[in-house]
mmCIF file of C-alpha atoms and ligand atoms in Angstrom:
data_model
loop_
_atom_site.group_PDB
_atom_site.id
_atom_site.type_symbol
_atom_site.label_atom_id
_atom_site.label_comp_id
_atom_site.label_asym_id
_atom_site.label_seq_id
_atom_site.Cartn_x
_atom_site.Cartn_y
_atom_site.Cartn_z
ATOM 1 C CA MET M 548 12.772 -3.505 -19.321
ATOM 2 C CA ALA M 549 11.682 0.340 -20.167
ATOM 3 C CA THR M 550 8.178 -0.271 -19.051
ATOM 4 C CA THR M 551 9.346 -0.342 -15.714
ATOM 5 C CA ASP M 552 11.043 2.475 -15.773
ATOM 6 C CA ASP M 553 9.633 5.488 -14.196
ATOM 7 C CA TYR M 554 10.716 7.843 -16.673
ATOM 8 C CA TYR M 555 9.597 10.980 -14.752
ATOM 9 C CA ALA M 556 11.800 9.934 -12.246
ATOM 10 C CA VAL M 557 15.249 9.152 -14.203
ATOM 11 C CA LEU M 558 14.517 12.805 -15.189
ATOM 12 C CA GLY M 559 13.722 13.967 -11.691
ATOM 13 C CA VAL M 560 10.812 15.824 -12.371
ATOM 14 C CA ASP M 561 6.902 15.957 -11.014
ATOM 15 C CA ARG M 562 4.369 14.522 -13.436
ATOM 16 C CA ARG M 563 2.821 18.023 -13.717
ATOM 17 C CA ALA M 564 6.473 18.924 -15.469
ATOM 18 C CA THR M 565 5.623 21.431 -18.197
ATOM 19 C CA PRO M 566 7.496 20.838 -21.893
ATOM 20 C CA ASP M 567 10.010 22.941 -21.300
ATOM 21 C CA GLU M 568 10.608 21.893 -17.460
ATOM 22 C CA ILE M 569 11.042 18.279 -18.629
ATOM 23 C CA LYS M 570 13.392 20.033 -21.466
ATOM 24 C CA LYS M 571 15.512 21.439 -19.140
ATOM 25 C CA ALA M 572 16.118 18.856 -16.565
ATOM 26 C CA PHE M 573 16.669 16.583 -19.296
ATOM 27 C CA ARG M 574 19.695 19.330 -20.685
ATOM 28 C CA ARG M 575 21.207 19.041 -17.195
ATOM 29 C CA LEU M 576 21.128 15.291 -16.681
ATOM 30 C CA THR M 577 22.847 15.169 -20.221
ATOM 31 C CA ARG M 578 25.817 17.444 -19.150
ATOM 32 C CA GLU M 579 26.053 16.049 -15.902
ATOM 33 C CA TRP M 580 26.052 12.266 -16.967
ATOM 34 C CA HIS M 581 27.699 12.451 -19.920
ATOM 35 C CA PRO M 582 29.739 9.522 -21.125
ATOM 36 C CA ASP M 583 32.440 11.520 -22.146
ATOM 37 C CA ARG M 584 32.626 12.984 -18.590
ATOM 38 C CA HIS M 585 33.166 9.717 -17.340
ATOM 39 C CA PRO M 586 34.779 7.140 -18.894
ATOM 40 C CA ASP M 587 34.882 3.653 -18.241
ATOM 41 C CA ASP M 588 32.305 4.264 -16.154
ATOM 42 C CA PRO M 589 29.399 1.675 -17.182
ATOM 43 C CA GLU M 590 26.653 3.011 -14.362
ATOM 44 C CA VAL M 591 27.126 5.981 -16.219
ATOM 45 C CA ALA M 592 26.701 4.296 -19.725
ATOM 46 C CA LEU M 593 23.870 2.621 -18.761
ATOM 47 C CA ARG M 594 22.031 5.950 -16.767
ATOM 48 C CA TYR M 595 22.669 8.440 -19.824
ATOM 49 C CA ARG M 596 21.209 5.998 -21.997
ATOM 50 C CA ARG M 597 17.456 5.872 -19.469
ATOM 51 C CA ILE M 598 17.907 9.626 -19.289
ATOM 52 C CA ASN M 599 17.682 9.647 -23.571
ATOM 53 C CA GLU M 600 14.827 6.911 -23.071
ATOM 54 C CA ALA M 601 12.888 8.578 -20.834
ATOM 55 C CA TYR M 602 13.642 12.269 -23.054
ATOM 56 C CA ASN M 603 12.589 10.517 -26.044
ATOM 57 C CA THR M 604 8.961 9.451 -24.358
ATOM 58 C CA LEU M 605 8.471 13.002 -22.321
ATOM 59 C CA GLY M 606 9.634 14.613 -24.613
ATOM 60 C CA ASP M 607 7.026 14.687 -27.259
ATOM 61 C CA ALA M 608 3.391 15.829 -26.153
ATOM 62 C CA ALA M 609 1.512 12.599 -27.912
ATOM 63 C CA ARG M 610 4.168 10.162 -26.576
ATOM 64 C CA ARG M 611 3.788 11.346 -23.298
ATOM 65 C CA ALA M 612 0.141 11.078 -23.394
ATOM 66 C CA LYS M 613 0.354 7.785 -24.182
ATOM 67 C CA TYR M 614 2.911 6.657 -21.814
ATOM 68 C CA ASP M 615 0.821 8.381 -18.926
ATOM 69 C CA MET M 616 -2.258 6.267 -20.158
ATOM 70 C CA SER M 617 -0.343 3.055 -19.931
ATOM 71 C CA GLN M 618 1.441 3.472 -16.693
ATOM 72 C CA ARG M 619 -2.574 3.866 -15.034
ATOM 73 C CA LEU M 620 -3.483 1.123 -16.544
ATOM 74 C CA GLU M 621 -0.673 -1.349 -15.572
ATOM 75 C CA GLY M 622 -1.376 0.395 -11.792
ATOM 76 C CA ILE M 623 -4.582 -1.176 -12.115
ATOM 77 C CA GLU M 624 -3.317 -4.477 -13.510
ATOM 78 C CA LEU M 625 -0.622 -5.086 -11.309
ATOM 79 C CA ARG M 626 -3.308 -4.939 -8.275
ATOM 80 C CA LYS M 627 -4.999 -7.549 -9.573
ATOM 81 C CA GLY M 628 -3.335 -10.321 -7.002
ATOM 82 C CA PHE M 629 -0.931 -7.643 -5.928
ATOM 83 C CA ASP M 630 1.641 -8.741 -3.651
ATOM 84 C CA GLY M 631 3.682 -5.668 -2.809
ATOM 85 C CA ARG M 632 7.634 -7.467 -2.062
ATOM 86 C CA SER M 633 7.874 -9.009 -5.350
ATOM 87 C CA ALA M 634 6.500 -5.886 -7.230
ATOM 88 C CA ARG M 635 8.977 -4.224 -5.175
ATOM 89 C CA ASP M 636 11.912 -6.953 -6.004
ATOM 90 C CA LEU M 637 11.293 -6.372 -9.073
ATOM 91 C CA LEU M 638 11.935 -2.526 -9.248
ATOM 92 C CA GLY M 639 14.925 -3.678 -7.028
ATOM 93 C CA ASN M 640 16.113 -5.860 -9.620
ATOM 94 C CA VAL M 641 15.731 -3.513 -12.765
ATOM 95 C CA PHE M 642 17.435 -0.097 -10.901
ATOM 96 C CA GLY M 643 20.129 -2.328 -8.920
ATOM 97 C CA ASP M 644 22.353 -0.084 -7.606
ATOM 98 C CA VAL M 645 22.591 2.924 -9.934
ATOM 99 C CA PHE M 646 18.654 3.642 -9.258
ATOM 100 C CA GLY M 647 18.133 2.071 -5.980
ATOM 101 C CA THR M 648 16.685 3.817 -3.465
ATOM 102 C CA ARG M 649 17.926 4.644 -0.147
ATOM 103 C CA ARG M 650 16.522 5.804 3.163
ATOM 104 C CA ASP M 651 19.935 7.008 4.481
ATOM 105 C CA ARG M 652 21.527 9.429 2.475
ATOM 106 C CA ARG M 653 24.831 8.417 3.712
ATOM 107 C CA ARG M 654 26.186 6.083 1.102
ATOM 108 C CA ARG M 655 28.554 3.585 1.745
ATOM 109 C CA GLY M 656 31.312 3.215 -0.886
ATOM 110 C CA ARG M 657 31.414 -0.315 -3.028
ATOM 111 C CA ASP M 658 34.067 -2.597 -2.271
ATOM 112 C CA LEU M 659 36.584 -3.000 -4.926
ATOM 113 C CA ARG M 660 37.977 -6.091 -5.800
ATOM 114 C CA TYR M 661 41.277 -7.373 -6.955
ATOM 115 C CA THR M 662 42.830 -10.480 -7.715
ATOM 116 C CA LEU M 663 46.835 -10.435 -6.792
ATOM 117 C CA SER M 664 48.166 -13.859 -9.042
ATOM 118 C CA VAL M 665 51.519 -14.788 -7.003
ATOM 119 C CA SER M 666 53.521 -17.915 -7.045
ATOM 120 C CA PHE M 667 52.940 -21.587 -5.123
ATOM 121 C CA ALA M 668 56.000 -20.787 -2.698
ATOM 122 C CA GLU M 669 55.071 -16.883 -2.387
ATOM 123 C CA ALA M 670 51.581 -17.973 -1.186
ATOM 124 C CA VAL M 671 53.189 -20.878 0.619
ATOM 125 C CA LEU M 672 55.916 -19.000 2.519
ATOM 126 C CA GLY M 673 54.433 -15.872 2.776
ATOM 127 C CA SER M 674 55.099 -12.705 1.229
ATOM 128 C CA GLU M 675 54.384 -8.862 0.376
ATOM 129 C CA HIS M 676 53.049 -7.381 -2.552
ATOM 130 C CA ASP M 677 52.665 -4.028 -3.855
ATOM 131 C CA ILE M 678 49.446 -3.381 -5.960
ATOM 132 C CA GLU M 679 48.457 -0.737 -7.752
ATOM 133 C CA PHE M 680 45.200 0.175 -10.049
ATOM 134 C CA GLU M 681 43.133 2.787 -11.409
ATOM 135 C CA ALA M 682 39.613 3.375 -9.240
ATOM 136 C CA PRO M 683 38.137 6.289 -8.118
ATOM 137 C CA GLY M 684 39.152 7.621 -4.725
ATOM 138 C CA PRO M 685 38.547 10.705 -2.805
ATOM 139 C CA CYS M 686 38.930 13.776 -4.884
ATOM 140 C CA SER M 687 41.392 16.187 -3.589
ATOM 141 C CA ALA M 688 40.278 19.436 -4.625
ATOM 142 C CA CYS M 689 37.346 18.449 -2.219
ATOM 143 C CA ALA M 690 38.613 16.188 0.231
ATOM 144 C CA GLY M 691 35.840 14.307 -1.263
ATOM 145 C CA SER M 692 32.812 16.171 0.264
ATOM 146 C CA GLY M 693 31.673 17.162 -3.747
ATOM 147 C CA THR M 694 31.256 20.571 -2.152
ATOM 148 C CA ARG M 695 33.509 23.116 -4.220
ATOM 149 C CA PRO M 696 35.821 24.832 -1.409
ATOM 150 C CA GLY M 697 33.719 27.678 0.069
ATOM 151 C CA GLY M 698 30.834 26.486 -1.067
ATOM 152 C CA ARG M 699 27.009 25.734 0.381
ATOM 153 C CA PRO M 700 27.102 22.662 1.727
ATOM 154 C CA PRO M 701 24.401 19.616 0.215
ATOM 155 C CA GLN M 702 21.159 19.998 0.489
ATOM 156 C CA THR M 703 17.746 18.710 0.508
ATOM 157 C CA CYS M 704 16.431 17.505 -2.975
ATOM 158 C CA THR M 705 13.618 19.544 -3.607
ATOM 159 C CA VAL M 706 11.967 17.104 -6.259
ATOM 160 C CA CYS M 707 11.577 14.336 -3.662
ATOM 161 C CA GLY M 708 11.841 16.451 -0.702
ATOM 162 C CA GLY M 709 15.037 14.514 0.590
ATOM 163 C CA LYS M 710 13.010 11.080 0.357
ATOM 164 C CA GLY M 711 15.434 10.355 -2.528
ATOM 165 C CA GLU M 712 12.679 8.701 -4.369
ATOM 166 C CA ILE M 713 9.050 9.615 -6.291
ATOM 167 C CA LYS M 714 6.085 7.816 -5.981
ATOM 168 C CA GLY M 715 4.423 7.178 -8.870
ATOM 169 C CA GLU M 716 0.326 8.025 -8.845
ATOM 170 C CA GLY M 717 -2.639 6.194 -8.114
ATOM 171 C CA LEU M 718 -3.188 3.260 -5.663
ATOM 172 C CA LEU M 719 -0.357 1.034 -6.857
ATOM 173 C CA SER M 720 2.292 3.731 -5.661
ATOM 174 C CA ARG M 721 5.171 2.696 -7.489
ATOM 175 C CA ARG M 722 8.319 4.130 -6.284
ATOM 176 C CA SER M 723 11.753 5.470 -8.509
ATOM 177 C CA ALA M 724 15.000 6.491 -6.901
ATOM 178 C CA CYS M 725 15.184 10.499 -7.420
ATOM 179 C CA GLY M 726 16.716 11.488 -11.107
ATOM 180 C CA ARG M 727 17.448 14.888 -9.871
ATOM 181 C CA CYS M 728 19.599 13.712 -6.625
ATOM 182 C CA SER M 729 20.212 10.070 -7.917
ATOM 183 C CA GLY M 730 18.543 9.073 -4.703
ATOM 184 C CA THR M 731 20.383 10.250 -2.410
ATOM 185 C CA GLY M 732 17.635 13.008 -1.217
ATOM 186 C CA LEU M 733 20.366 15.275 -1.272
ATOM 187 C CA VAL M 734 22.049 17.850 -4.291
ATOM 188 C CA GLN M 735 25.319 19.634 -4.123
ATOM 189 C CA PRO M 736 24.750 23.627 -4.998
ATOM 190 C CA ASP M 737 27.999 24.329 -4.996
ATOM 191 C CA PRO M 738 29.398 20.877 -6.460
ATOM 192 C CA CYS M 739 33.240 20.622 -6.865
ATOM 193 C CA GLN M 740 34.640 21.551 -10.016
ATOM 194 C CA GLU M 741 36.853 18.450 -10.271
ATOM 195 C CA CYS M 742 34.685 15.858 -9.390
ATOM 196 C CA ARG M 743 31.253 17.181 -10.551
ATOM 197 C CA GLY M 744 30.575 16.948 -6.988
ATOM 198 C CA ARG M 745 30.356 13.138 -6.803
ATOM 199 C CA GLY M 746 33.576 13.608 -4.694
ATOM 200 C CA THR M 747 35.178 10.724 -5.957
ATOM 201 C CA ARG M 748 37.498 10.768 -8.766
ATOM 202 C CA ARG M 749 39.439 7.733 -10.812
ATOM 203 C CA GLN M 750 42.848 8.016 -9.803
ATOM 204 C CA THR M 751 46.237 5.761 -9.198
ATOM 205 C CA ARG M 752 45.801 3.671 -6.014
ATOM 206 C CA SER M 753 48.447 1.943 -4.664
ATOM 207 C CA PHE M 754 48.499 -0.254 -1.909
ATOM 208 C CA ARG M 755 50.943 -3.117 -0.364
ATOM 209 C CA VAL M 756 49.594 -6.446 0.514
ATOM 210 C CA ARG M 757 50.895 -8.964 3.386
ATOM 211 C CA LEU M 758 50.439 -12.683 3.439
ATOM 212 C CA PRO M 759 50.694 -14.477 5.856
ATOM 213 C CA PRO M 760 52.681 -18.090 5.486
ATOM 214 C CA GLY M 761 50.562 -20.441 5.085
ATOM 215 C CA THR M 762 48.206 -18.392 2.585
ATOM 216 C CA ASP M 763 46.023 -21.113 0.272
ATOM 217 C CA ALA M 764 44.657 -20.192 -2.705
ATOM 218 C CA GLY M 765 41.160 -18.158 -3.058
ATOM 219 C CA ALA M 766 42.337 -16.323 0.182
ATOM 220 C CA GLU M 767 41.024 -12.995 0.551
ATOM 221 C CA ARG M 768 42.855 -10.152 2.554
ATOM 222 C CA VAL M 769 40.178 -7.459 3.257
ATOM 223 C CA LEU M 770 41.434 -3.555 3.829
ATOM 224 C CA GLU M 771 38.441 -2.249 5.281
ATOM 225 C CA GLY M 772 37.985 1.114 4.129
ATOM 226 C CA GLU M 773 40.053 1.573 1.462
ATOM 227 C CA GLY M 774 37.439 0.701 -1.214
ATOM 228 C CA GLU M 775 35.563 3.660 -3.208
ATOM 229 C CA PRO M 776 34.900 6.494 -1.079
ATOM 230 C CA GLY M 777 31.722 6.829 0.589
ATOM 231 C CA ARG M 778 28.910 9.750 -0.040
ATOM 232 C CA TYR M 779 27.838 12.139 2.137
ATOM 233 C CA GLY M 780 29.922 11.447 4.884
ATOM 234 C CA GLY M 781 28.779 7.584 4.433
ATOM 235 C CA LYS M 782 31.441 4.958 5.332
ATOM 236 C CA ALA M 783 33.934 3.998 2.511
ATOM 237 C CA GLY M 784 33.991 0.821 0.721
ATOM 238 C CA ASP M 785 36.505 -2.298 1.133
ATOM 239 C CA LEU M 786 39.366 -3.270 -1.220
ATOM 240 C CA LYS M 787 39.209 -7.499 -1.428
ATOM 241 C CA VAL M 788 42.135 -8.836 -2.475
ATOM 242 C CA THR M 789 41.394 -12.223 -3.503
ATOM 243 C CA VAL M 790 44.314 -14.599 -4.190
ATOM 244 C CA ASN M 791 45.237 -17.056 -6.932
ATOM 245 C CA VAL M 792 48.358 -18.932 -6.691
ATOM 246 C CA SER M 793 49.944 -20.257 -10.158
ATOM 247 C CA PRO M 794 50.200 -24.001 -9.813
ATOM 248 C CA HIS M 795 53.755 -25.214 -9.303
ATOM 249 C CA ARG M 796 55.909 -27.675 -11.841
ATOM 250 C CA TRP M 797 56.171 -30.043 -9.595
ATOM 251 C CA LEU M 798 54.931 -29.282 -6.386
ATOM 252 C CA ARG M 799 51.347 -29.665 -4.678
ATOM 253 C CA ARG M 800 49.427 -29.204 -1.824
ATOM 254 C CA LYS M 801 47.739 -30.886 0.331
ATOM 255 C CA GLY M 802 46.279 -29.260 3.864
ATOM 256 C CA ASP M 803 50.082 -28.473 5.616
ATOM 257 C CA GLU M 804 51.939 -30.739 3.485
ATOM 258 C CA ILE M 805 53.477 -30.531 0.084
ATOM 259 C CA HIS M 806 53.660 -33.266 -2.457
ATOM 260 C CA CYS M 807 55.978 -34.148 -4.782
ATOM 261 C CA GLU M 808 56.779 -37.206 -7.416
ATOM 262 C CA VAL M 809 60.835 -38.062 -8.507
ATOM 263 C CA PRO M 810 61.748 -39.866 -11.246
ATOM 264 C CA LEU M 811 64.830 -41.619 -10.436
ATOM 265 C CA SER M 812 66.562 -44.146 -13.348
ATOM 266 C CA ILE M 813 66.636 -47.421 -12.753
ATOM 267 C CA SER M 814 70.735 -47.102 -11.753
ATOM 268 C CA GLU M 815 69.989 -44.252 -9.206
ATOM 269 C CA ALA M 816 67.044 -46.456 -7.600
ATOM 270 C CA ALA M 817 69.600 -49.564 -7.518
ATOM 271 C CA ARG M 818 72.199 -47.464 -5.925
ATOM 272 C CA GLY M 819 70.292 -45.026 -4.165
ATOM 273 C CA GLY M 820 73.022 -41.672 -3.430
ATOM 274 C CA LYS M 821 71.881 -37.995 -3.106
ATOM 275 C CA ILE M 822 69.121 -36.368 -5.075
ATOM 276 C CA PRO M 823 67.831 -33.375 -5.937
ATOM 277 C CA VAL M 824 64.546 -32.565 -4.824
ATOM 278 C CA PRO M 825 62.524 -29.142 -5.210
ATOM 279 C CA THR M 826 60.987 -27.376 -2.158
ATOM 280 C CA VAL M 827 59.585 -24.599 -1.182
ATOM 281 C CA ASP M 828 63.036 -23.354 -0.272
ATOM 282 C CA GLY M 829 64.987 -24.603 -3.153
ATOM 283 C CA LEU M 830 66.689 -27.766 -4.109
ATOM 284 C CA VAL M 831 67.673 -29.797 -1.277
ATOM 285 C CA ASP M 832 69.353 -33.066 -1.427
ATOM 286 C CA VAL M 833 67.621 -36.066 0.146
ATOM 287 C CA ASP M 834 68.886 -39.460 0.891
ATOM 288 C CA VAL M 835 67.479 -42.118 -1.491
ATOM 289 C CA PRO M 836 68.650 -45.591 0.007
ATOM 290 C CA LYS M 837 69.924 -48.249 -2.046
ATOM 291 C CA GLY M 838 67.175 -50.066 -4.037
ATOM 292 C CA VAL M 839 64.295 -47.743 -3.672
ATOM 293 C CA ARG M 840 61.363 -48.576 -5.280
ATOM 294 C CA THR M 841 58.636 -46.775 -7.283
ATOM 295 C CA GLY M 842 55.577 -45.390 -5.243
ATOM 296 C CA THR M 843 58.081 -45.070 -1.968
ATOM 297 C CA ARG M 844 57.592 -41.956 0.236
ATOM 298 C CA LEU M 845 60.519 -40.466 1.557
ATOM 299 C CA ARG M 846 59.507 -37.506 4.144
ATOM 300 C CA LEU M 847 61.558 -34.528 4.400
ATOM 301 C CA ARG M 848 60.692 -32.907 7.574
ATOM 302 C CA GLY M 849 59.671 -29.255 7.944
ATOM 303 C CA LYS M 850 59.771 -28.037 4.505
ATOM 304 C CA GLY M 851 55.663 -28.205 4.315
ATOM 305 C CA VAL M 852 53.260 -25.290 4.513
ATOM 306 C CA PRO M 853 54.013 -23.518 7.623
ATOM 307 C CA ALA M 854 51.230 -23.014 10.355
ATOM 308 C CA ALA M 855 49.779 -19.610 10.319
ATOM 309 C CA LYS M 856 50.317 -19.154 13.975
ATOM 310 C CA GLY M 857 54.233 -19.325 13.139
ATOM 311 C CA LYS M 858 53.855 -22.878 14.890
ATOM 312 C CA GLY M 859 55.693 -25.340 13.708
ATOM 313 C CA ARG M 860 55.903 -26.978 9.641
ATOM 314 C CA GLY M 861 54.670 -29.460 7.793
ATOM 315 C CA ASP M 862 56.522 -31.854 6.098
ATOM 316 C CA GLN M 863 57.292 -32.856 2.091
ATOM 317 C CA LEU M 864 56.304 -36.392 0.914
ATOM 318 C CA VAL M 865 58.669 -37.330 -2.050
ATOM 319 C CA THR M 866 57.270 -40.352 -3.739
ATOM 320 C CA VAL M 867 59.950 -41.759 -6.037
ATOM 321 C CA VAL M 868 58.567 -43.198 -9.491
ATOM 322 C CA ILE M 869 61.278 -45.063 -11.239
ATOM 323 C CA GLU M 870 61.174 -43.506 -14.996
ATOM 324 C CA THR M 871 61.581 -46.490 -17.824
ATOM 325 C CA PRO M 872 64.448 -45.464 -19.882
ATOM 326 C CA VAL M 873 63.148 -44.459 -24.179
ATOM 327 C CA LEU M 874 64.999 -46.594 -26.282
ATOM 328 C CA SER M 875 64.284 -44.517 -29.583
ATOM 329 C CA GLY M 876 67.097 -42.548 -31.308
ATOM 330 C CA SER M 877 69.510 -43.979 -28.763
ATOM 331 C CA PRO M 878 71.112 -46.948 -29.860
ATOM 332 C CA ALA M 879 73.822 -46.796 -26.762
ATOM 333 C CA VAL M 880 70.991 -46.889 -24.504
ATOM 334 C CA ALA M 881 69.195 -49.771 -25.899
ATOM 335 C CA GLU M 882 72.203 -51.648 -25.790
ATOM 336 C CA ALA M 883 73.074 -50.746 -22.356
ATOM 337 C CA ILE M 884 69.175 -52.340 -21.390
ATOM 338 C CA ASP M 885 69.844 -54.875 -23.872
ATOM 339 C CA ALA M 886 73.304 -55.551 -21.588
ATOM 340 C CA LEU M 887 70.838 -55.286 -18.390
ATOM 341 C CA GLU M 888 68.644 -57.805 -19.076
ATOM 342 C CA ALA M 889 71.293 -60.281 -20.122
ATOM 343 C CA ALA M 890 73.092 -60.124 -16.852
ATOM 344 C CA CYS M 891 69.787 -60.465 -14.344
ATOM 345 C CA GLU M 892 68.524 -63.440 -16.675
ATOM 346 C CA ALA M 893 72.041 -64.941 -15.748
ATOM 347 C CA ALA M 894 71.558 -63.393 -12.171
ATOM 348 C CA PRO M 895 67.610 -64.058 -11.607
ATOM 349 C CA ALA M 896 67.931 -62.794 -7.935
ATOM 350 C CA SER M 897 68.578 -59.854 -8.669
ATOM 351 C CA LEU M 898 65.316 -59.002 -9.616
ATOM 352 C CA PRO M 899 63.590 -60.792 -6.848
ATOM 353 C CA ARG M 900 60.111 -60.155 -7.607
ATOM 354 C CA ARG M 901 60.134 -60.976 -10.881
ATOM 355 C CA LEU M 902 61.750 -64.197 -9.890
ATOM 356 C CA GLU M 903 59.023 -65.474 -7.526
ATOM 357 C CA MET M 904 55.837 -64.710 -10.206
ATOM 358 C CA ARG M 905 57.666 -66.287 -12.542
ATOM 359 C CA LYS M 906 57.953 -69.565 -10.268
ATOM 360 C CA ALA M 907 54.610 -69.174 -8.900
ATOM 361 C CA LEU M 908 53.220 -68.947 -12.885
ATOM 362 C CA GLY M 909 55.474 -71.682 -13.789
ATOM 363 C CA ASP M 910 53.887 -74.209 -10.838
ATOM 364 C CA ASN M 911 50.603 -73.739 -11.550
ATOM 365 C CA GLU M 912 51.158 -74.749 -15.625
HETATM 366 ZN ZN1 ZN J 1007 35.659 16.772 -5.776
HETATM 367 ZN ZN1 ZN J 1008 15.736 14.010 -5.254
#
């Protein structure tokens, strides 16, 4: 990875820079990009490392001479079967956003992402949430301009001439983001003291997010312009809120329907009656018909997912499951089951399906 870095560009100095100029540039950059000054910013740490790496080579006469030579050789080798685009992509990948070269000086702020976890009912019925997090926001001291109040406005970078990138030597000219202006082509002659000319500072940012009824897991709400502020008049990024829905203990969503299973005892199923069923609106007493079977589906109209535009609502489907009693640990239940079985044997028509099958099997024997 180090070999694809243009050390001169990293330090923002000319190829013919004197050792003194290199040292000065290094000192200035390490002051500006010291990780202690920008805690929690991994890009800064990466950049700081590259600055040191570059100086380690260019700050030493012998290593610098070797580096200059290797760059020239590399340029020649790359020329064989040269494909401009892949070489460019390679650099682009290496530099990524930190050192990415751009023609436009205005820099759009990065998008911020936030995952909002909500309950099943909050997603289905719609809800409002106040979220708060630490993120870069406009610096209050300079109103996001990066310029000290009363200071001179940003000026064209003298190292790259405002291009934001520096061209290397040779026929194959590699380009690298200018280290003096971070590839923006502009420098702050009078940087704001609070944000060191970046125009942004980490701060607590809070928003209210509205989820409409019928919100599904994975849905994204975009709060335009609420991401990281732009630089040099660039647009602010967006705040993208992704909705994470916690699974419900009993309820499952299928399109605009909500499904659930309701276990019934043998006697509840045999006698029927009102059974409490969970819904997103709370418990609802549902009429279960006498003699209901396992697998029977009951429809609760209007207890499903509301349509996005507020027109109507889906249903909830309740699947009945007869729960077999567990006998271990309860002699009373075991006795009652014995008694139930004895009574059913005496009155075979009380279990008509079993009776039918037994008869059919008996006839075949
Ligand atoms: Zn500021
Ligand atoms: Zn520059």
